[in-house]
Short mmCIF file of N, CA and C in Angstrom, two decimals:
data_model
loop_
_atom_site.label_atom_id
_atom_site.label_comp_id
_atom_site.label_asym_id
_atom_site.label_seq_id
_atom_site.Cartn_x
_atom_site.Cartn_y
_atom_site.Cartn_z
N UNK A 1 38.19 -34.01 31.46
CA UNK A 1 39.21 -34.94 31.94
C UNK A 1 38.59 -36.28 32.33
N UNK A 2 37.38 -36.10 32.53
CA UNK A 2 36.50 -37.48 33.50
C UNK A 2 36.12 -37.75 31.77
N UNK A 3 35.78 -39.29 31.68
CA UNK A 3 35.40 -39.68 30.61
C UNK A 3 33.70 -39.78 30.72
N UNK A 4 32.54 -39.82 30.15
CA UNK A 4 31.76 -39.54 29.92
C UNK A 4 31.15 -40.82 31.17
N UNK A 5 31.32 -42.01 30.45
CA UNK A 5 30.48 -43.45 30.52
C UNK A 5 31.37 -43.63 32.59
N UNK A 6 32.48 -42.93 33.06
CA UNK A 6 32.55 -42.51 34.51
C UNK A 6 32.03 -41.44 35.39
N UNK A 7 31.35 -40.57 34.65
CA UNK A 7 30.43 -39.73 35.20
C UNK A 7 29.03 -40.82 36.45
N UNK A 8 28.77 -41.62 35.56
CA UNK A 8 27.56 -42.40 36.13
C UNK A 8 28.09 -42.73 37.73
N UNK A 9 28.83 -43.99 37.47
CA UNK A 9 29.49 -44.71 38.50
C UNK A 9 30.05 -43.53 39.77
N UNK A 10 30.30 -42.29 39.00
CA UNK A 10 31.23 -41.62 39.90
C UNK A 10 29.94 -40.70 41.31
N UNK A 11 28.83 -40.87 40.35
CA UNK A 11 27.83 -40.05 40.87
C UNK A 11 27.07 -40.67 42.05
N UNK A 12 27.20 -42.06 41.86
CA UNK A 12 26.60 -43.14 42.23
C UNK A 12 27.32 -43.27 43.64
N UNK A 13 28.85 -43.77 43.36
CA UNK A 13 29.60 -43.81 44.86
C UNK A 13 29.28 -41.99 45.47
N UNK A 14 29.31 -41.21 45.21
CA UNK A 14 29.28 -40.12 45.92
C UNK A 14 27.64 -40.06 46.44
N UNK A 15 27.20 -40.42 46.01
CA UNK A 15 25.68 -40.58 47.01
C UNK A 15 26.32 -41.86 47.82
N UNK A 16 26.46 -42.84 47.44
CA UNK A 16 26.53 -44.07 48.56
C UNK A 16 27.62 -43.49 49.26
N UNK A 17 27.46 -44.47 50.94
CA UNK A 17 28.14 -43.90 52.16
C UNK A 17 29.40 -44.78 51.92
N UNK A 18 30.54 -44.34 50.93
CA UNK A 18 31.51 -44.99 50.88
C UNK A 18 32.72 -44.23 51.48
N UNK A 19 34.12 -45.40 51.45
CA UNK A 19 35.09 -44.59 52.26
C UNK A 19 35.70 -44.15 50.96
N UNK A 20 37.14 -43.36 50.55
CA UNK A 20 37.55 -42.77 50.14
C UNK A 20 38.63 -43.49 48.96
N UNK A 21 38.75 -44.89 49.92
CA UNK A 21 39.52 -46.41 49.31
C UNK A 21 38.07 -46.94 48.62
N UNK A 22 37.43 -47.01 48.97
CA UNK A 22 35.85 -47.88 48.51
C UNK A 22 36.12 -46.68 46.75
N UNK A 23 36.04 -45.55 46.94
CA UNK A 23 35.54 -44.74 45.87
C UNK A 23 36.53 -44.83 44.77
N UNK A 24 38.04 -45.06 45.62
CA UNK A 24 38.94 -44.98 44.57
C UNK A 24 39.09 -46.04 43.93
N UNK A 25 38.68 -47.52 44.37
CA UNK A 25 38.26 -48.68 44.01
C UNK A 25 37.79 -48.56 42.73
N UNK A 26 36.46 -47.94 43.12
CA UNK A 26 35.13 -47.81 41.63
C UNK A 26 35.91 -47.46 40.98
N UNK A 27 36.60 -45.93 40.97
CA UNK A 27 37.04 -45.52 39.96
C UNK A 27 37.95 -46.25 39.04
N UNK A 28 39.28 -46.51 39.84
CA UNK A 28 40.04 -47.56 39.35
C UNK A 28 38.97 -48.64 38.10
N UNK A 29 38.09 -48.96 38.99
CA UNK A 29 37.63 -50.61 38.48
C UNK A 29 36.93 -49.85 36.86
N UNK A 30 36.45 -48.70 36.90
CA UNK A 30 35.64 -48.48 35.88
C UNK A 30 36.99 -47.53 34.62
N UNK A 31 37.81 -46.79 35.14
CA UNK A 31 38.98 -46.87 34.13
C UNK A 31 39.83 -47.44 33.46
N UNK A 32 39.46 -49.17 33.80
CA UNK A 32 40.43 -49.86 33.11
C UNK A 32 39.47 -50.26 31.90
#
């Protein structure tokens, strides 16, 4: 379901001390 090239980014915010809006951000920003 996760696309390949969002695996990275996704791995990345979950080590960094982000909030939950910060993470859904990335995601957002890297699915468009």
């Amino acid at each position: 379901m996760i696309a390949p090239d969002i695996v990275g980014p996704l791995n990345v915010a979950a080590d960094a001390p982000m909030t939950r809006k910060e993470m859904i951000a990335v995601l957002e920003a890297n699915y468009k």
